[in-house]
CSV table of C-alpha atoms in Angstrom, one decimal:
chain,number,residue,atom,x,y,z
A,1,MET,CA,128.8,87.2,88.5
A,2,THR,CA,126.9,90.4,87.9
A,3,HIS,CA,128.0,93.2,90.2
A,4,THR,CA,125.6,93.7,93.2
A,5,HIS,CA,126.3,95.8,96.2
A,6,ASP,CA,125.8,92.9,98.6
A,7,GLY,CA,128.2,90.5,96.8
A,8,ILE,CA,125.5,87.8,96.5
A,9,ASP,CA,125.6,85.6,93.3
A,10,TRP,CA,121.9,86.0,92.6
A,11,PRO,CA,121.6,83.7,89.5
A,12,THR,CA,122.6,80.7,91.7
A,13,ARG,CA,119.6,81.5,93.9
A,14,LEU,CA,117.1,81.4,91.1
A,15,ILE,CA,115.8,77.8,91.5
A,16,ALA,CA,115.4,78.4,95.3
A,17,MET,CA,113.5,81.7,94.6
A,18,ARG,CA,111.2,79.9,92.3
A,19,ARG,CA,110.4,77.3,94.9
A,20,ALA,CA,109.9,80.0,97.5
A,21,ASP,CA,107.4,81.7,95.2
A,22,GLU,CA,105.3,78.6,95.1
A,23,GLY,CA,104.8,78.7,98.8
A,24,THR,CA,103.9,82.4,98.8
A,25,GLU,CA,101.7,82.4,95.7
A,26,ALA,CA,98.4,82.7,97.5
A,27,ALA,CA,99.7,85.5,99.8
A,28,ASP,CA,101.2,87.4,96.8
A,29,ALA,CA,97.9,87.2,94.9
A,30,GLY,CA,96.1,88.8,97.8
A,31,ILE,CA,98.7,91.6,98.2
A,32,ALA,CA,98.7,92.2,94.4
A,33,ARG,CA,94.9,92.7,94.4
A,34,ARG,CA,95.1,95.0,97.4
A,35,LEU,CA,97.8,97.2,95.7
A,36,VAL,CA,96.1,97.3,92.3
A,37,GLU,CA,92.9,98.6,94.0
A,38,LEU,CA,95.0,101.7,94.8
A,39,VAL,CA,95.8,102.7,91.2
A,40,PRO,CA,93.6,103.9,88.3
A,41,PRO,CA,92.6,101.6,85.4
A,42,ASN,CA,95.2,100.8,82.8
A,43,ALA,CA,97.9,101.7,85.4
A,44,THR,CA,101.7,101.4,85.0
A,45,LEU,CA,103.4,99.5,87.7
A,46,VAL,CA,107.1,98.9,88.4
A,47,ASP,CA,108.5,95.8,90.1
A,48,ILE,CA,112.0,96.6,91.5
A,49,GLY,CA,114.1,93.5,92.0
A,50,PRO,CA,111.5,91.0,90.9
A,51,GLY,CA,113.5,87.9,91.7
A,52,ALA,CA,112.0,84.9,90.0
A,53,GLY,CA,108.9,86.8,89.1
A,54,GLY,CA,106.3,85.5,91.6
A,55,MET,CA,105.0,88.9,92.6
A,56,SER,CA,105.4,90.1,89.0
A,57,ALA,CA,103.0,87.4,87.9
A,58,ALA,CA,100.6,88.2,90.7
A,59,LEU,CA,100.5,91.9,89.8
A,60,ALA,CA,100.0,90.9,86.1
A,61,VAL,CA,97.0,88.8,87.0
A,62,ALA,CA,95.5,91.5,89.2
A,63,LEU,CA,96.0,94.1,86.5
A,64,ALA,CA,94.5,91.9,83.9
A,65,ALA,CA,91.4,91.4,86.0
A,66,ARG,CA,90.9,95.2,85.9
A,67,GLY,CA,91.2,95.4,82.2
A,68,GLY,CA,95.0,95.5,81.7
A,69,GLY,CA,97.9,97.9,82.1
A,70,ARG,CA,101.7,97.8,82.1
A,71,ILE,CA,104.4,96.3,84.3
A,72,ILE,CA,108.0,97.3,84.1
A,73,LEU,CA,110.5,94.9,85.7
A,74,VAL,CA,113.8,96.5,86.9
A,75,ASP,CA,116.9,94.6,88.0
A,76,ALA,CA,120.7,94.7,87.5
A,77,VAL,CA,120.9,90.9,87.0
A,78,PRO,CA,120.0,89.8,83.5
A,79,GLU,CA,119.2,86.2,84.5
A,80,LEU,CA,116.6,87.4,87.0
A,81,LEU,CA,115.1,89.9,84.6
A,82,GLU,CA,114.7,87.1,82.0
A,83,ALA,CA,113.1,84.7,84.5
A,84,ALA,CA,110.7,87.3,86.0
A,85,SER,CA,109.7,88.5,82.5
A,86,ASP,CA,108.9,85.0,81.4
A,87,ARG,CA,106.9,84.3,84.5
A,88,ALA,CA,105.0,87.6,84.3
A,89,GLY,CA,104.4,87.3,80.6
A,90,ARG,CA,102.8,83.8,81.0
A,91,ALA,CA,100.6,85.1,83.8
A,92,ALA,CA,99.6,88.2,81.8
A,93,GLU,CA,98.3,86.1,78.8
A,94,GLY,CA,98.7,89.1,76.5
A,95,ARG,CA,96.3,91.3,78.6
A,96,VAL,CA,99.1,93.2,80.4
A,97,GLU,CA,102.2,94.7,78.7
A,98,ILE,CA,105.4,93.4,80.3
A,99,SER,CA,108.8,95.2,79.7
A,100,THR,CA,112.2,95.2,81.4
A,101,VAL,CA,114.8,97.8,82.3
A,102,ARG,CA,118.3,96.6,83.3
A,103,VAL,CA,119.7,99.0,85.9
A,104,ASP,CA,120.9,99.1,89.4
A,105,ALA,CA,118.1,100.1,91.8
A,106,ALA,CA,120.6,102.5,93.5
A,107,SER,CA,121.4,104.2,90.2
A,108,GLY,CA,120.7,107.9,90.3
A,109,ASN,CA,119.3,107.8,86.7
A,110,LEU,CA,116.8,105.1,87.5
A,111,PRO,CA,113.8,107.5,87.4
A,112,ASP,CA,115.0,108.9,84.1
A,113,LEU,CA,114.7,105.4,82.5
A,114,LEU,CA,111.0,105.0,83.6
A,115,PRO,CA,107.8,106.7,82.7
A,116,SER,CA,105.7,108.4,85.3
A,117,VAL,CA,104.3,105.4,87.2
A,118,ASP,CA,101.3,104.7,89.4
A,119,LEU,CA,102.9,102.2,91.8
A,120,VAL,CA,106.4,101.0,92.5
A,121,TRP,CA,106.7,97.7,94.3
A,122,ALA,CA,110.0,96.7,95.9
A,123,SER,CA,110.3,93.5,97.9
A,124,ALA,CA,113.3,92.9,100.1
A,125,VAL,CA,115.4,95.2,97.8
A,126,LEU,CA,116.2,98.3,99.8
A,127,HIS,CA,118.1,96.5,102.5
A,128,HIS,CA,120.5,95.3,99.8
A,129,LEU,CA,121.4,98.9,98.8
A,130,PRO,CA,124.2,100.9,100.5
A,131,ASP,CA,122.0,103.9,101.2
A,132,GLN,CA,118.5,102.8,101.9
A,133,GLN,CA,117.0,106.3,102.3
A,134,ARG,CA,118.6,107.5,99.1
A,135,GLY,CA,117.1,104.4,97.4
A,136,ILE,CA,113.7,105.3,98.6
A,137,ILE,CA,114.0,108.8,97.4
A,138,GLY,CA,115.0,107.5,93.9
A,139,LEU,CA,111.9,105.3,93.8
A,140,VAL,CA,109.7,108.2,94.9
A,141,ARG,CA,111.1,110.3,92.0
A,142,ALA,CA,109.8,107.7,89.6
A,143,LEU,CA,106.2,108.1,90.9
A,144,GLY,CA,103.7,110.3,89.2
A,145,PRO,CA,101.6,112.6,91.3
A,146,GLY,CA,99.3,110.5,93.5
A,147,GLY,CA,101.5,107.4,92.8
A,148,TRP,CA,102.1,104.8,95.5
A,149,LEU,CA,105.3,103.2,96.8
A,150,ALA,CA,105.0,99.8,98.4
A,151,LEU,CA,108.0,98.2,100.1
A,152,ARG,CA,108.0,94.7,101.5
A,153,GLU,CA,110.7,94.9,104.2
A,154,GLY,CA,111.0,93.5,107.7
A,155,GLY,CA,108.6,91.3,109.6
A,156,LEU,CA,109.6,88.1,111.5
A,157,PRO,CA,112.3,85.6,110.6
A,158,THR,CA,111.4,82.3,108.9
A,159,ARG,CA,111.0,79.4,111.2
A,160,CYS,CA,111.1,75.9,109.8
A,161,LEU,CA,112.6,73.5,112.4
A,162,PRO,CA,111.4,72.0,115.7
A,163,TRP,CA,113.4,73.1,118.7
A,164,ASP,CA,115.2,69.7,118.9
A,165,VAL,CA,115.9,68.1,115.5
A,166,GLY,CA,117.7,65.1,117.0
A,167,VAL,CA,121.1,66.0,115.7
A,168,GLY,CA,123.5,68.4,117.5
A,169,GLU,CA,122.3,70.4,120.5
A,170,PRO,CA,118.7,71.5,120.9
A,171,GLY,CA,117.9,75.1,119.8
A,172,LEU,CA,119.7,74.9,116.5
A,173,ALA,CA,117.1,77.1,114.7
A,174,ASP,CA,117.7,79.9,117.2
A,175,ARG,CA,121.4,79.8,116.7
A,176,LEU,CA,121.0,79.7,112.9
A,177,GLU,CA,118.8,82.8,113.2
A,178,ALA,CA,121.4,84.6,115.3
A,179,ALA,CA,124.2,83.6,112.9
A,180,HIS,CA,122.2,84.9,110.0
A,181,ARG,CA,121.6,88.2,111.8
A,182,ALA,CA,125.3,88.5,112.4
A,183,TRP,CA,126.0,87.8,108.7
A,184,PHE,CA,123.5,90.4,107.6
A,185,ALA,CA,125.0,93.1,109.8
A,186,GLY,CA,128.4,92.2,108.3
A,187,MET,CA,127.1,92.2,104.8
A,188,ARG,CA,125.7,95.7,105.1
A,189,ALA,CA,128.8,97.0,106.9
A,190,ALA,CA,131.0,95.8,104.1
A,191,MET,CA,129.1,97.6,101.3
A,192,PRO,CA,131.0,100.4,99.7
A,193,GLY,CA,129.4,103.7,100.5
A,194,VAL,CA,127.1,102.2,103.1
A,195,ALA,CA,124.9,104.6,105.1
A,196,ARG,CA,122.8,104.0,108.2
A,197,MET,CA,119.1,104.5,108.2
A,198,PRO,CA,118.4,104.9,111.9
A,199,VAL,CA,114.6,105.1,111.6
A,200,GLY,CA,111.8,102.7,110.9
A,201,TRP,CA,110.4,102.2,107.4
A,202,ASN,CA,107.4,104.4,108.0
A,203,ARG,CA,109.6,107.3,109.0
A,204,ALA,CA,111.8,106.7,106.0
A,205,LEU,CA,108.8,106.9,103.7
A,206,ALA,CA,107.6,110.1,105.3
A,207,ASP,CA,111.1,111.6,105.2
A,208,ALA,CA,111.0,111.0,101.5
A,209,GLY,CA,108.0,113.2,101.1
A,210,LEU,CA,105.2,110.5,101.0
A,211,VAL,CA,101.9,110.9,102.7
A,212,GLU,CA,99.2,108.5,103.9
A,213,VAL,CA,102.0,106.2,105.2
A,214,SER,CA,100.8,102.9,106.6
A,215,SER,CA,101.8,99.3,106.8
A,216,PHE,CA,100.3,95.8,107.1
A,217,SER,CA,101.7,92.4,107.9
A,218,TYR,CA,100.7,88.9,106.9
A,219,LEU,CA,101.7,85.3,107.7
A,220,ILE,CA,103.1,82.5,105.5
A,221,ASP,CA,101.9,79.5,107.4
A,222,LEU,CA,102.8,76.1,105.8
A,223,PRO,CA,102.4,73.7,108.7
A,224,ALA,CA,103.8,70.2,109.3
A,225,PRO,CA,103.4,67.6,107.9
A,226,ALA,CA,104.4,69.6,104.8
A,227,ALA,CA,104.2,68.7,101.1
A,228,GLU,CA,107.4,67.9,99.2
A,229,PRO,CA,107.8,71.4,97.7
A,230,VAL,CA,107.6,72.9,101.1
A,231,ARG,CA,110.2,70.5,102.5
A,232,GLN,CA,112.4,71.3,99.6
A,233,SER,CA,112.0,75.0,100.3
A,234,VAL,CA,113.1,74.3,103.9
A,235,VAL,CA,116.2,72.6,102.5
A,236,ASP,CA,116.8,75.7,100.3
A,237,HIS,CA,116.4,78.0,103.3
A,238,LEU,CA,118.8,76.0,105.5
A,239,THR,CA,121.3,75.8,102.7
A,240,TRP,CA,121.3,79.5,102.3
A,241,CYS,CA,121.5,80.3,106.0
A,242,ALA,CA,124.2,77.8,106.7
A,243,GLY,CA,126.2,79.0,103.7
A,244,VAL,CA,126.3,82.7,104.4
A,245,ALA,CA,126.4,82.3,108.2
A,246,ALA,CA,128.9,79.5,108.5
A,247,ASP,CA,131.5,81.7,110.1
A,248,TRP,CA,129.2,82.5,113.0
A,249,LEU,CA,128.3,78.8,113.7
A,250,THR,CA,130.1,76.4,115.9
A,251,GLU,CA,131.7,73.3,114.4
A,252,SER,CA,129.0,71.2,116.1
A,253,ASP,CA,126.2,73.3,114.6
A,254,ARG,CA,127.8,73.2,111.1
A,255,ALA,CA,128.0,69.4,111.4
A,256,ALA,CA,124.3,69.2,112.5
A,257,VAL,CA,123.2,71.4,109.5
A,258,ALA,CA,125.3,69.2,107.2
A,259,ARG,CA,123.3,66.2,108.4
A,260,LEU,CA,120.0,68.0,107.8
A,261,LEU,CA,121.1,68.8,104.3
A,262,ASP,CA,122.4,65.3,103.4
A,263,PRO,CA,119.7,63.3,101.4
A,264,ASP,CA,121.3,60.0,102.6
A,265,ASP,CA,121.1,60.9,106.3
A,266,PRO,CA,118.0,59.8,108.3
A,267,ALA,CA,117.8,63.4,109.6
A,268,PHE,CA,117.5,64.9,106.1
A,269,ALA,CA,115.2,67.9,106.3
A,270,GLY,CA,113.7,67.2,102.9
A,271,ALA,CA,112.3,63.9,104.1
A,272,ARG,CA,111.1,64.9,107.6
A,273,ASP,CA,107.4,65.2,108.4
A,274,ASP,CA,108.1,67.8,111.2
A,275,VAL,CA,109.5,70.6,109.1
A,276,PHE,CA,107.3,73.6,108.3
A,277,VAL,CA,107.4,77.2,107.1
A,278,LEU,CA,106.2,80.0,109.3
A,279,SER,CA,107.1,83.7,108.7
A,280,ALA,CA,105.6,87.2,108.8
A,281,SER,CA,106.3,89.9,106.3
A,282,THR,CA,105.4,93.6,106.4
A,283,VAL,CA,104.4,95.9,103.5
A,284,HIS,CA,105.0,99.6,104.0
A,285,LEU,CA,102.9,102.0,101.8
A,286,GLY,CA,103.1,105.7,101.0
A,287,ARG,CA,101.5,108.0,98.4
A,288,LYS,CA,103.3,110.8,96.5
A,289,PRO,CA,101.2,114.0,97.0
A,290,ALA,CA,100.0,116.0,94.0
A,291,PRO,CA,101.8,119.3,93.4
């Protein structure tokens, strides 16, 4: 497993991340267009921690629509870099240059490996780094004068189950969410060199020297009855939550989740017509002032 600060085996998450990208494709396209409007023609963009490449592809399409540009994908995990590069390259159709840099986003030499860029995009990356504020400062260093930093962090947790799923006790979704929060706190606390960031993301961006700091949120709303890919994404989400948060669940709740994840069980989440995906994400923006 490639070393990451959080101890997560990211290559095993690749298939699930691809399916999640399908559900957010329309939202990502809108965000990409909004971000590309901030930068000059033929801009250079950096996607930090591109995952399976969903947003990389959206940014490539948005840049191509404005005449082209360059996107640099940055990750420490080679399997993710390869997947994202392939996805972005197909979306670019030769109209946008796609390149990769394999480096840890927390590395102090990250800015030295990049050209002066017009926009850095980082989605759900900073909270996996030991020192989030230091990570932001490193990304700001990579920006050229007037360049933008865009972080997708925070929002509201994903909801995907009715309150009573018919197995175990009612309220399973709420207990899964609480267990996941407990796991997340433990994951961050266990990182070597971890540092607290006791302010909101807007303060953190301003403390890093950015101006015109703002944010916006958006919904992912895939209601029931959901199509098969959405139901499978729900299975992916439950598999992930139950796996990392098992130690914070009761034996009864673990048994209930096992039934929801068993394709041969009548309660299988992937075959239910009452599962859905509803979540809210927030994008935080700031601009690096000219000297």
